[in-house]
Coordinates of C-alpha atoms and ligand atoms in Angstrom, one line a residue:
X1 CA -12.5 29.8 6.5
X2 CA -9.8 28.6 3.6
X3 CA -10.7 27.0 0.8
X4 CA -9.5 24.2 2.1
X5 CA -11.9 23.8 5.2
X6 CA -14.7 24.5 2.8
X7 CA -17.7 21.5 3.6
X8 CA -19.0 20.8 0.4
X9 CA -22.6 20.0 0.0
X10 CA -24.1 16.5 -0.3
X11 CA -25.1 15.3 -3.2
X12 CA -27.8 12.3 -3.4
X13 CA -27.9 11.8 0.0
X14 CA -24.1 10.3 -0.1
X15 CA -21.8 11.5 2.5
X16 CA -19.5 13.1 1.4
X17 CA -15.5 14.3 2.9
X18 CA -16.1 17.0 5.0
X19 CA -13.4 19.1 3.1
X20 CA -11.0 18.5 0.7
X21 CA -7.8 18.4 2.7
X22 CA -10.0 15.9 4.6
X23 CA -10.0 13.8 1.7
X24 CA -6.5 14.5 1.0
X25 CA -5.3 13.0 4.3
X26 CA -7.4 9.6 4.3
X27 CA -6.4 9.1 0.4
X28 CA -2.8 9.8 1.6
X29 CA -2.9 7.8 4.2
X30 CA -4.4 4.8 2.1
X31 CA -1.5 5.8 0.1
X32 CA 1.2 5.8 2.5
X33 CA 1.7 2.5 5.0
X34 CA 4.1 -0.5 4.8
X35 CA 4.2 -0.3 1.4
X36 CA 6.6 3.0 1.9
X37 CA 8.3 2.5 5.1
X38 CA 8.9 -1.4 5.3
X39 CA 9.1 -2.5 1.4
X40 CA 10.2 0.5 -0.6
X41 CA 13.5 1.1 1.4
X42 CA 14.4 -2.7 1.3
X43 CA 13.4 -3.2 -2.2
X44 CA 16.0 0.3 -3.1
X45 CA 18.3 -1.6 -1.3
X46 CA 18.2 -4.6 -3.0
X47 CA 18.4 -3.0 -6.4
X48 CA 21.4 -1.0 -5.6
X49 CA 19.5 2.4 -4.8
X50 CA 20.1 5.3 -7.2
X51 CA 18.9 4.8 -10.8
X52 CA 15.7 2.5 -9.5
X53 CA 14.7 5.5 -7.3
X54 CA 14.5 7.4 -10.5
X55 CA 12.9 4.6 -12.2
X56 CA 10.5 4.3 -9.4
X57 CA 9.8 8.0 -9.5
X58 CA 9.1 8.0 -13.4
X59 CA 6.6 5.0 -13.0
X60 CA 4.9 7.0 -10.2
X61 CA 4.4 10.2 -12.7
X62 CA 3.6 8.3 -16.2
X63 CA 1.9 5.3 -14.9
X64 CA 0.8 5.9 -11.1
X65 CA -0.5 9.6 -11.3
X66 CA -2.7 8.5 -14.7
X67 CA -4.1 5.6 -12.9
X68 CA -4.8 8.0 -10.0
X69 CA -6.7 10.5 -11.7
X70 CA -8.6 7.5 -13.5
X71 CA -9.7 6.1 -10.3
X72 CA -10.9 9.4 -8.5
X73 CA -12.5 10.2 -11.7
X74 CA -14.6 7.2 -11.4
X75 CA -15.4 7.3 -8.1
X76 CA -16.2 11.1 -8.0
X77 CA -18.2 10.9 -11.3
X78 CA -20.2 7.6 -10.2
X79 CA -20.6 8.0 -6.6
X80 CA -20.6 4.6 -6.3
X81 CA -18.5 1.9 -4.9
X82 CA -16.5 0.3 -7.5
X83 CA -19.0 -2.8 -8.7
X84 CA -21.5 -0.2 -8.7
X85 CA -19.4 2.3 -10.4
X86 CA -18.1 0.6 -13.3
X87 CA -21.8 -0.2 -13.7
X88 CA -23.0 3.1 -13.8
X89 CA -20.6 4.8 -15.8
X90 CA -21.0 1.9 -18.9
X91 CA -24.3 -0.6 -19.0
X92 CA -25.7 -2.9 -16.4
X93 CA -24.0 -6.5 -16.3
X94 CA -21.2 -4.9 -18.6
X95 CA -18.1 -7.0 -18.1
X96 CA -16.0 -4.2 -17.0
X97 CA -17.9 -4.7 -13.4
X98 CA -15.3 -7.7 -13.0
X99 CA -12.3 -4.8 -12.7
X100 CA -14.7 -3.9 -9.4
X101 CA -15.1 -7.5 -8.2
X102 CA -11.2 -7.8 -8.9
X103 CA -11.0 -4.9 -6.6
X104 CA -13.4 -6.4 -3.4
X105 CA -11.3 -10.0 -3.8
X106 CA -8.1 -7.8 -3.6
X107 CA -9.2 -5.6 -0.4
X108 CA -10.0 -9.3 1.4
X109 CA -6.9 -10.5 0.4
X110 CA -4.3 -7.9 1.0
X111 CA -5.6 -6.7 4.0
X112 CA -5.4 -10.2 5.7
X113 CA -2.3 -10.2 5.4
X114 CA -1.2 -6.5 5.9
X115 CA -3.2 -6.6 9.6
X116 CA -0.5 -9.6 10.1
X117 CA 2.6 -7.7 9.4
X118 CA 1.1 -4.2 10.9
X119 CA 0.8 -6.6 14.1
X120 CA 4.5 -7.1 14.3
X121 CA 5.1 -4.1 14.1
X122 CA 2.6 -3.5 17.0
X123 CA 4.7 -6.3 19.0
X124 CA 7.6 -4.3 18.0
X125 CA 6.2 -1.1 19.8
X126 CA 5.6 -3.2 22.7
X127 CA 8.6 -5.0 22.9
X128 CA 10.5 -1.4 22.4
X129 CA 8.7 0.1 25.0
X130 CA 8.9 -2.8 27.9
X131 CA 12.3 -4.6 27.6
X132 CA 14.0 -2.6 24.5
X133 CA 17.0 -4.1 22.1
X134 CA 20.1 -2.8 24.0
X135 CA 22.7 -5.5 25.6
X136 CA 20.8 -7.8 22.7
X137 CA 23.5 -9.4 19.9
X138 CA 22.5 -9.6 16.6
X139 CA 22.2 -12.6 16.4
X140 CA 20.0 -12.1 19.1
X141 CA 18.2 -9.7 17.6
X142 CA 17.9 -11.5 14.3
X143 CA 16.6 -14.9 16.7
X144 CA 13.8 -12.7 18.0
X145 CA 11.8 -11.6 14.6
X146 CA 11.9 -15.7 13.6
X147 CA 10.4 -16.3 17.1
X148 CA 7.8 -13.3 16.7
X149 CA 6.6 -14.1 13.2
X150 CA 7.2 -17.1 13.4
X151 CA 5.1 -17.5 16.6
X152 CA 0.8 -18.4 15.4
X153 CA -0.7 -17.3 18.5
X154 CA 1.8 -13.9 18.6
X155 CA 1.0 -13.3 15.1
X156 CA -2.6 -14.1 15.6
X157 CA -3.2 -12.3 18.5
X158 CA -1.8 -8.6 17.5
X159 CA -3.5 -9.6 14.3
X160 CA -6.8 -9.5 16.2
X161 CA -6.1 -6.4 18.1
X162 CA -4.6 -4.3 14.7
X163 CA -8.5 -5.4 13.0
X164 CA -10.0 -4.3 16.5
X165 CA -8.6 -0.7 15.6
X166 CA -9.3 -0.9 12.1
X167 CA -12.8 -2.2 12.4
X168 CA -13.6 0.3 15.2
X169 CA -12.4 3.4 13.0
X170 CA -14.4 2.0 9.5
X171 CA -17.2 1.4 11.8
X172 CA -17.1 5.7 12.3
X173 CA -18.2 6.2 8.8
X174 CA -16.5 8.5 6.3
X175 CA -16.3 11.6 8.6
X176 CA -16.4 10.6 12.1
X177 CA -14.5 7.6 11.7
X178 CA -12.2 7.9 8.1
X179 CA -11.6 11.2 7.9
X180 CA -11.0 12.2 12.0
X181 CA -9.0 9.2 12.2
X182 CA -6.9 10.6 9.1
X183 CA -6.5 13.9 10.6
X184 CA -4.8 12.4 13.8
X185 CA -2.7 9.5 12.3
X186 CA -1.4 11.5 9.1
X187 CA 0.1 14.7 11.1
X188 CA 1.7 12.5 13.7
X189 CA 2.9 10.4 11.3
X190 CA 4.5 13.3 9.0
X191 CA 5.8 15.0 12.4
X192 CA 7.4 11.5 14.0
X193 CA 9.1 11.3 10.3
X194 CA 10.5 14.7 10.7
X195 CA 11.8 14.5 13.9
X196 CA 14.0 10.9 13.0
X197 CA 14.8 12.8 9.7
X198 CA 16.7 15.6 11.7
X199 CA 18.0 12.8 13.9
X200 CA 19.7 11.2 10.7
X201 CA 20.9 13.9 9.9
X202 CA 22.9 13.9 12.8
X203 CA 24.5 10.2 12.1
X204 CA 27.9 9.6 10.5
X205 CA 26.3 7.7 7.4
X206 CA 23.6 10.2 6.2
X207 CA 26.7 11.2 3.5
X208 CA 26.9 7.6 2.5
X209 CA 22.6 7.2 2.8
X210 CA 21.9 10.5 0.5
X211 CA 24.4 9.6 -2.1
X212 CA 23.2 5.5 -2.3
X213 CA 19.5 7.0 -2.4
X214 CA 19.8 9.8 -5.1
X215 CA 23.3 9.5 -7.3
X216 CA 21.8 7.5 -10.3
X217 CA 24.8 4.5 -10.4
X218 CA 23.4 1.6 -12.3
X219 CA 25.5 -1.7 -11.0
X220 CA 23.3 -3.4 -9.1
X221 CA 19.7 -2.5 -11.4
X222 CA 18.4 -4.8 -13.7
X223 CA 15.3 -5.5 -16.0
X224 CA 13.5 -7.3 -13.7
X225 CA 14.4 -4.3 -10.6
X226 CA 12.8 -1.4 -12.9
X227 CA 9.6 -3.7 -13.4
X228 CA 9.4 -4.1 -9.5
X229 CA 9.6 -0.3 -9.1
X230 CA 6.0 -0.5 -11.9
X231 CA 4.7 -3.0 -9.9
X232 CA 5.3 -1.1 -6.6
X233 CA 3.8 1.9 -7.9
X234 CA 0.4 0.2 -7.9
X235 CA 0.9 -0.9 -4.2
X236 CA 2.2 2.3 -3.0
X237 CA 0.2 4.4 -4.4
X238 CA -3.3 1.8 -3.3
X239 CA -4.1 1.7 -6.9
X240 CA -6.0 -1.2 -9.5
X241 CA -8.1 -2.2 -6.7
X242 CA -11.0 0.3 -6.3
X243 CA -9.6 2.0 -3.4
X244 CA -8.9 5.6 -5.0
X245 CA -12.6 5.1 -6.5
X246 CA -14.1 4.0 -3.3
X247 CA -12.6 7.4 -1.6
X248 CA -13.5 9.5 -4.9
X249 CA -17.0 8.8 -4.6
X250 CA -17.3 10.2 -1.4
X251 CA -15.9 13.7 -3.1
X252 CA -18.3 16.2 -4.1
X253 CA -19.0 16.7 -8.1
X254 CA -17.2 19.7 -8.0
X255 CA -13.9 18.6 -6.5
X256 CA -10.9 19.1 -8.4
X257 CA -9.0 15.6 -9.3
X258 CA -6.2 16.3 -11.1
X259 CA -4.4 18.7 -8.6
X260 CA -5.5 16.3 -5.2
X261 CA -3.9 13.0 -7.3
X262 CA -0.7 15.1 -7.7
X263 CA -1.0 16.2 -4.3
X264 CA -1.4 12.4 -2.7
X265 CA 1.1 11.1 -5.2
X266 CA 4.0 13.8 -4.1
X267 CA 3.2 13.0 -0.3
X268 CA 3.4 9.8 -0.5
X269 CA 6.9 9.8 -2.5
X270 CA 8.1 12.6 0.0
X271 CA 7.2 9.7 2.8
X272 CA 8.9 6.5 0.9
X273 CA 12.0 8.8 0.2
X274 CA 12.0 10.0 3.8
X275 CA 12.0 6.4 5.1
X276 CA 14.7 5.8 3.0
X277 CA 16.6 8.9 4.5
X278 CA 15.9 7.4 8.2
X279 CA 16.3 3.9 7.2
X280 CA 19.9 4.1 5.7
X281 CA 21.8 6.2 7.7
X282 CA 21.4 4.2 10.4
X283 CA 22.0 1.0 8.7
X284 CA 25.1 2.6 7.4
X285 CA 26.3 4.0 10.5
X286 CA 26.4 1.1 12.5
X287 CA 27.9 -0.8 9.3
X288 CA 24.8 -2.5 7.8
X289 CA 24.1 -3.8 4.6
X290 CA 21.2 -2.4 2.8
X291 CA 20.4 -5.0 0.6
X292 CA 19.4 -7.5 3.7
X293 CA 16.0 -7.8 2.3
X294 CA 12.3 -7.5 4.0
X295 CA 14.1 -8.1 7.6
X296 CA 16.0 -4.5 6.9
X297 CA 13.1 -3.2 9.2
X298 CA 12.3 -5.9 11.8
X299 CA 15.8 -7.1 12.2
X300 CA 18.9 -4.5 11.3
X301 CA 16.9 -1.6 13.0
X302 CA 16.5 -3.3 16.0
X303 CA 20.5 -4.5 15.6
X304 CA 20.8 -0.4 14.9
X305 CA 19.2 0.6 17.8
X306 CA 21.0 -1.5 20.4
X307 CA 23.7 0.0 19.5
X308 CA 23.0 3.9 19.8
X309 CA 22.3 6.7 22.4
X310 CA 18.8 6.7 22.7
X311 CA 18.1 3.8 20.8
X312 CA 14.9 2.5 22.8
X313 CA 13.3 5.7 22.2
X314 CA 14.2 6.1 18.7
X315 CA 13.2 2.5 18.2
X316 CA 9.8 2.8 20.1
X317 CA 8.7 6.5 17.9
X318 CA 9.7 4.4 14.6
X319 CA 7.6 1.1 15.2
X320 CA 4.7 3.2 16.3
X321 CA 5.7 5.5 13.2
X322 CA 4.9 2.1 11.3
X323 CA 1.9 1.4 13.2
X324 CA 0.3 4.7 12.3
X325 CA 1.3 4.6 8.6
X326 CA -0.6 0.9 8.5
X327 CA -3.6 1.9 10.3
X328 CA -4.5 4.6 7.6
X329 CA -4.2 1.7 4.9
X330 CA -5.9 -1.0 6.3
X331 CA -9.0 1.6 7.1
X332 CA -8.8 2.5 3.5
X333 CA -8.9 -1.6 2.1
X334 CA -11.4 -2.1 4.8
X335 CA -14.0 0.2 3.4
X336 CA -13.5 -0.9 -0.5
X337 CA -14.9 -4.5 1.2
X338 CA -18.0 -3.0 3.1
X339 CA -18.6 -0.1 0.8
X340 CA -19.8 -2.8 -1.7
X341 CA -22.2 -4.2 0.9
X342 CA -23.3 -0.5 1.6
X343 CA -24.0 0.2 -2.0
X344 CA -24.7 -3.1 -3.8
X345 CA -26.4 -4.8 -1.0
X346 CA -28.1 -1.8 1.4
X347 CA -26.6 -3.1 4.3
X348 CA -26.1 -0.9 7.1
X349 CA -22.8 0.1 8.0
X350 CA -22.3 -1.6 10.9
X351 CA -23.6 -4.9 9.4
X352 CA -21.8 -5.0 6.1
X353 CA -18.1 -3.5 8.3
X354 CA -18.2 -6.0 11.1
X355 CA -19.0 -9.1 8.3
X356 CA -15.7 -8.2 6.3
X357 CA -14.0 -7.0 9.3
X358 CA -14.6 -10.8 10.1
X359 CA -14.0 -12.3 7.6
X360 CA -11.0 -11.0 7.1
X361 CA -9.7 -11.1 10.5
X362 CA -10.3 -15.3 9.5
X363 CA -8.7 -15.2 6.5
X364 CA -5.4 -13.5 8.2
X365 CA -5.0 -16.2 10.5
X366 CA -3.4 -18.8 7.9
X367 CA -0.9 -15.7 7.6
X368 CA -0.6 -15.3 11.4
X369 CA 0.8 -19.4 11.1
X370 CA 2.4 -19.7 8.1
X371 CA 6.1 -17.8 9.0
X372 CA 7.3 -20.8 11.4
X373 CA 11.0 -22.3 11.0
X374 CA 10.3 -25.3 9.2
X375 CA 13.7 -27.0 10.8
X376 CA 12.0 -26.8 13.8
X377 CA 10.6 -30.5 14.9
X378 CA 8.6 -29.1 17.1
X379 CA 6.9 -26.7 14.9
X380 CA 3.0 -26.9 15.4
X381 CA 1.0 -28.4 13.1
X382 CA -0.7 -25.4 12.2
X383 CA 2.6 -23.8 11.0
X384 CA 3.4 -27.1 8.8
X385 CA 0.7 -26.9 7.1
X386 CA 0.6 -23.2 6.1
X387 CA 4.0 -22.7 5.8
X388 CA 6.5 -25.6 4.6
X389 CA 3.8 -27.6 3.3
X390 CA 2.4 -24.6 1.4
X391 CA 5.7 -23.9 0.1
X392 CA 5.7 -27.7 -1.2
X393 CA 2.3 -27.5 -2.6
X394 CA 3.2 -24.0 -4.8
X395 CA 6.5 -25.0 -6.3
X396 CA 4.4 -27.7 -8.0
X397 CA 2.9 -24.6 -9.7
X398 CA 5.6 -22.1 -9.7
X399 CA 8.6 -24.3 -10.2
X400 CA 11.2 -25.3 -7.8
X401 CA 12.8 -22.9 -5.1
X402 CA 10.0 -20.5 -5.9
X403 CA 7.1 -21.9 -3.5
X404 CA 5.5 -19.4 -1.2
X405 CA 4.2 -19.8 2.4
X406 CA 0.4 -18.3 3.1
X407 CA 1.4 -15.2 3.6
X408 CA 3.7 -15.0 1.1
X409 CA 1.5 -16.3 -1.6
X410 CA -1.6 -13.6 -0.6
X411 CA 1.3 -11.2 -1.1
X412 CA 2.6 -12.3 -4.6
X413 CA -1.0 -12.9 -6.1
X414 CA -2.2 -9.1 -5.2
X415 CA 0.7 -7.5 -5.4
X416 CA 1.6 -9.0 -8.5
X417 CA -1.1 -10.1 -10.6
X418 CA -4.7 -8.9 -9.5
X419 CA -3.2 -5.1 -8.7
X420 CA -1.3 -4.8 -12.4
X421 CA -4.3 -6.3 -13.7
X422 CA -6.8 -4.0 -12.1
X423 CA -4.8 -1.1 -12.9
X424 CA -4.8 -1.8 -16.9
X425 CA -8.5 -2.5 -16.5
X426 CA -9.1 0.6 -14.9
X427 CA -6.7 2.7 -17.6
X428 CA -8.5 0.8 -20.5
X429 CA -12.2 1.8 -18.7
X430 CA -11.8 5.4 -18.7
X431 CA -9.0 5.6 -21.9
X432 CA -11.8 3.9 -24.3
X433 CA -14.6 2.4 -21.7
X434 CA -16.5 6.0 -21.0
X435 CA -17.9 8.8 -22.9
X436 CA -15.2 11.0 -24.3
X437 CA -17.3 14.1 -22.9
X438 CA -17.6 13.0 -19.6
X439 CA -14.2 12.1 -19.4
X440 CA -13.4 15.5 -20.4
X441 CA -15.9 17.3 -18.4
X442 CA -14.6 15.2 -15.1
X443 CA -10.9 16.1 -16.0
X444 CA -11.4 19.5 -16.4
X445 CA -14.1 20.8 -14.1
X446 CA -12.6 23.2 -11.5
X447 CA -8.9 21.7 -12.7
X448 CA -5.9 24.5 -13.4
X449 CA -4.4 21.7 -15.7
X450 CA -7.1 21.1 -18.0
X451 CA -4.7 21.8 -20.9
X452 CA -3.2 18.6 -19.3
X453 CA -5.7 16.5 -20.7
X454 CA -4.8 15.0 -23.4
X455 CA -1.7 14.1 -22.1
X456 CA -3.4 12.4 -19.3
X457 CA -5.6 10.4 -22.0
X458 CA -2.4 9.4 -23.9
X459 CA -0.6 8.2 -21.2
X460 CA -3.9 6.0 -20.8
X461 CA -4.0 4.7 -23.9
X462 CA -0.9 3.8 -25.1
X463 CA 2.3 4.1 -21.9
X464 CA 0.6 2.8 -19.3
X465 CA -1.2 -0.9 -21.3
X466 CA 2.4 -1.7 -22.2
X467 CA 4.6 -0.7 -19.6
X468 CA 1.5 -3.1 -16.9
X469 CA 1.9 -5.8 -20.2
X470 CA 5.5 -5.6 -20.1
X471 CA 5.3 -6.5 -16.2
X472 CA 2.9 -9.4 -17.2
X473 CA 4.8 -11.2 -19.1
X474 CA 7.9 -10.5 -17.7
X475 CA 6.1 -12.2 -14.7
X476 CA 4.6 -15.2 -17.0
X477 CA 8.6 -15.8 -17.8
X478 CA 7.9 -14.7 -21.6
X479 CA 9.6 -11.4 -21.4
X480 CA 13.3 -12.0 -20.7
X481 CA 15.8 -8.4 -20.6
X482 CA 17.8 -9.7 -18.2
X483 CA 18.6 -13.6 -19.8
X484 CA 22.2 -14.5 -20.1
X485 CA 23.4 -12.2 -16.8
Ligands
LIG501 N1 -0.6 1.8 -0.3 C1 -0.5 0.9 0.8 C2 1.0 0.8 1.2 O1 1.8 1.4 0.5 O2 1.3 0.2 2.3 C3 -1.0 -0.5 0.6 C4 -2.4 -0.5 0.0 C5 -3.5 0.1 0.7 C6 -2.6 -1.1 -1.2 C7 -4.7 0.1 0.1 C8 -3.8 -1.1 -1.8 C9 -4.9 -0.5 -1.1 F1 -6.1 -0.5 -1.7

């Protein structure tokens, strides 16, 4: 038996990850989803490629990797959810339990609207498999994402079904469910990449792909573009939200941190990168633009694959490709919202999984309506109200032209404020929070790159509060680089 395959044994009566590449596949997993093969190749694409990928790649090593460590260390050293952990590891009622509750609002509210995009993407599979996207125009094409998202009872129902799976697998536990579901959806994932890497390879506008991708040419990056790639370190990577310290306190005492973080953090670049490499060439061989925004994967794939050989095929492994790399998030957001119930409350699993599951599933269905065409006058009222009218309602707070729908607004709260914010919480908890020994105990045991530690504490203390405060009040409009361009 390797190392790797090694059970370790139980500690407390917790159950623990059968091994640690067991653990290394579910944290991946949380780690890899929409977040790397939907938003990361359109966001690139928007900011001209090149030099934000290398920005994005320093944020993931100073910033991401720290906040990694952090949140495994917490997890692993508490073995405790994350109210309970922050708890444990300072005083009773201490205030830094609200970084925990930050983190149980967050799971609610970015997984009911994740399950909603996951579920196009499950319509996607479907509609790939049954009528496919050759002979369509793209205008066609581009006609046929408005009427899926923008459909409530489409949306709603492959919402239902992608919390059916999820809530099934969480209902598992950590081993039977989590972990085996891990084992399957992570390899097929990484070998479904591979295979449409090779094919990319192939096309005409790989050349074209690799250079916008990795040749650091600045035109199109500005301020604001190297703060998204900070702020989509945190999603990417599931951090400032409890979910790294939810699946760290299921790790033994003796599990090594430092070099699983690194390990998770490198697979889930190689993945974001590799959609990239998939994503463009295809775009570029069949003359796309790759800034076209968040349609770049519901709408100029499609266009792509109408118009090459083996399109359906290629079209029906990507979307189920997408479906897979969801699936191992939401699992991962849907236990930070029962494993509080678990460990704060007692409830069984089964109780505390199927109330969140629930809940959620409710909370999603505002998403499920809120993408309808607003010129449309004979748009339900359903989709009125959560779309257009919620657009209405917002600008009154966030000014005009800068409204958000439901969906949209679930999106730009976590993603921008309560992730960022949980994430400095958590790198101020463990940089000044917790015991210095303990910290440097939990670093080190069992770690080659203990003499990494102060380095990790620095980056703590000082890079990453200012870099997540630079994003904060670039966001709050009181940090300006890029005025007067
Ligand atoms: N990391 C996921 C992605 O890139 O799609 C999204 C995510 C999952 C964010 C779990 C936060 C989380 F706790």
């Amino acid at each position: 038996m390797s190392e790797l395959e090694t059970p370790p044994p139980a500690e407390g009566g917790r159950t623990h990850w059968n091994s640690r590449l067991g653990f290394i596949l579910a944290a991946a997993g949380s780690a890899v989803g929409l977040g790397n093969i939907w938003k990361f190749p359109y966001i690139t694409g928007e900011n001209g490629g090149g030099l934000f990928v290398l920005i994005y790649l320093a944020c993931i090593a100073l910033v991401g990797l720290p906040i990694m460590i952090a949140e495994v260390f917490i997890g692993r050293e508490a073995q405790r959810s994350p109210v309970g952990a922050f708890q444990a590891l300072s005083k009773p009622r201490s205030p830094w339990a609200g970084i925990g509750w930050l983190g149980v609002l967050g799971a609610f509210v970015i997984l009911s609207y994740y399950s909603v995009v996951a579920g196009w993407a499950m319509h996607y599979v479907w509609l790939s498999v049954t009528e496919g996207f050759s002979g369509k125009t793209p205008d066609e094409i581009g006609a046929l994402f408005g009427s899926v998202a923008g459909s409530g009872s489409i949306s709603t129902g492959w919402h239902v079904v992608f919390m059916g799976v999820t809530i099934a697998i969480v209902l598992g536990g950590i081993q039977k469910g989590i972990e085996r579901g891990a084992k399957i959806l992570m390899p097929a994932l990484l070998g479904i990449m591979l295979l449409l890497f090779f094919y990319c390879m192939t096309l005409e506008g790989f050349g074209d792909a690799f250079r916008f991708v990795f040749s650091p040419h600045a035109d199109k990056l500005t301020a604001g573009g190297a703060l998204e790639a900070l702020g989509h370190s945190f999603f990417t990577l599931s951090l400032g939200m409890g979910a790294m310290i939810t699946y760290g306190s299921y790790l033994s005492k003796k599990a090594d941190i430092v070099s699983t973080s690194i390990t998770i953090s490198i697979l889930d670049t190689v993945v974001a990168l590799l959609a990239c490499m998939i994503l463009f060439p295809i775009v570029f061989s069949v003359g796309g633009e790759p800034g076209e925004g968040p349609g770049l994967v519901f709408i100029a794939l499609p266009v792509a694959f109408s118009q090459m050989a083996g399109g359906a095929f290629i079209g029906a492994a990507f979307f189920v490709l997408l479906v897979f790399a969801a699936l191992s998030s939401s699992i991962s957001l849907l236990e930070v919202a029962s494993a509080y119930f678990i460990d704060e409350r007692k409830w069984s699993r089964k109780k505390a999984v199927l109330f969140t599951g629930i809940s959620i599933l409710l909370l999603g269905i505002p998403s499920a309506w809120s993408q309808g065409n607003a010129e449309n006058p004979d748009l339900p009222g359903a989709s009125r109200l959560f779309g257009p009218s919620m657009k209405k309602l917002t600008e009154k707070v966030f000014g005009e032209g800068k409204g958000h729908d439901w969906l949209g607004l679930f999106d730009y709260l976590s993603s921008n404020w309560m992730l960022p914010i949980g994430g400095l919480g958590i790198a101020l908890f463990v940089a000044w929070g917790v015991g210095g020994e303990a910290r440097e105990r939990g670093f080190k045991s069992g770690s080659k790159f203990a003499s990494l530690y102060w380095g990790w504490v620095s980056l703590l203390r000082y890079i990453v509060p200012v870099a997540i405060l630079a994003v904060i009040l670039y966001k709050i409009g009181i940090f300006t680089p890029d005025a007067g361009k």
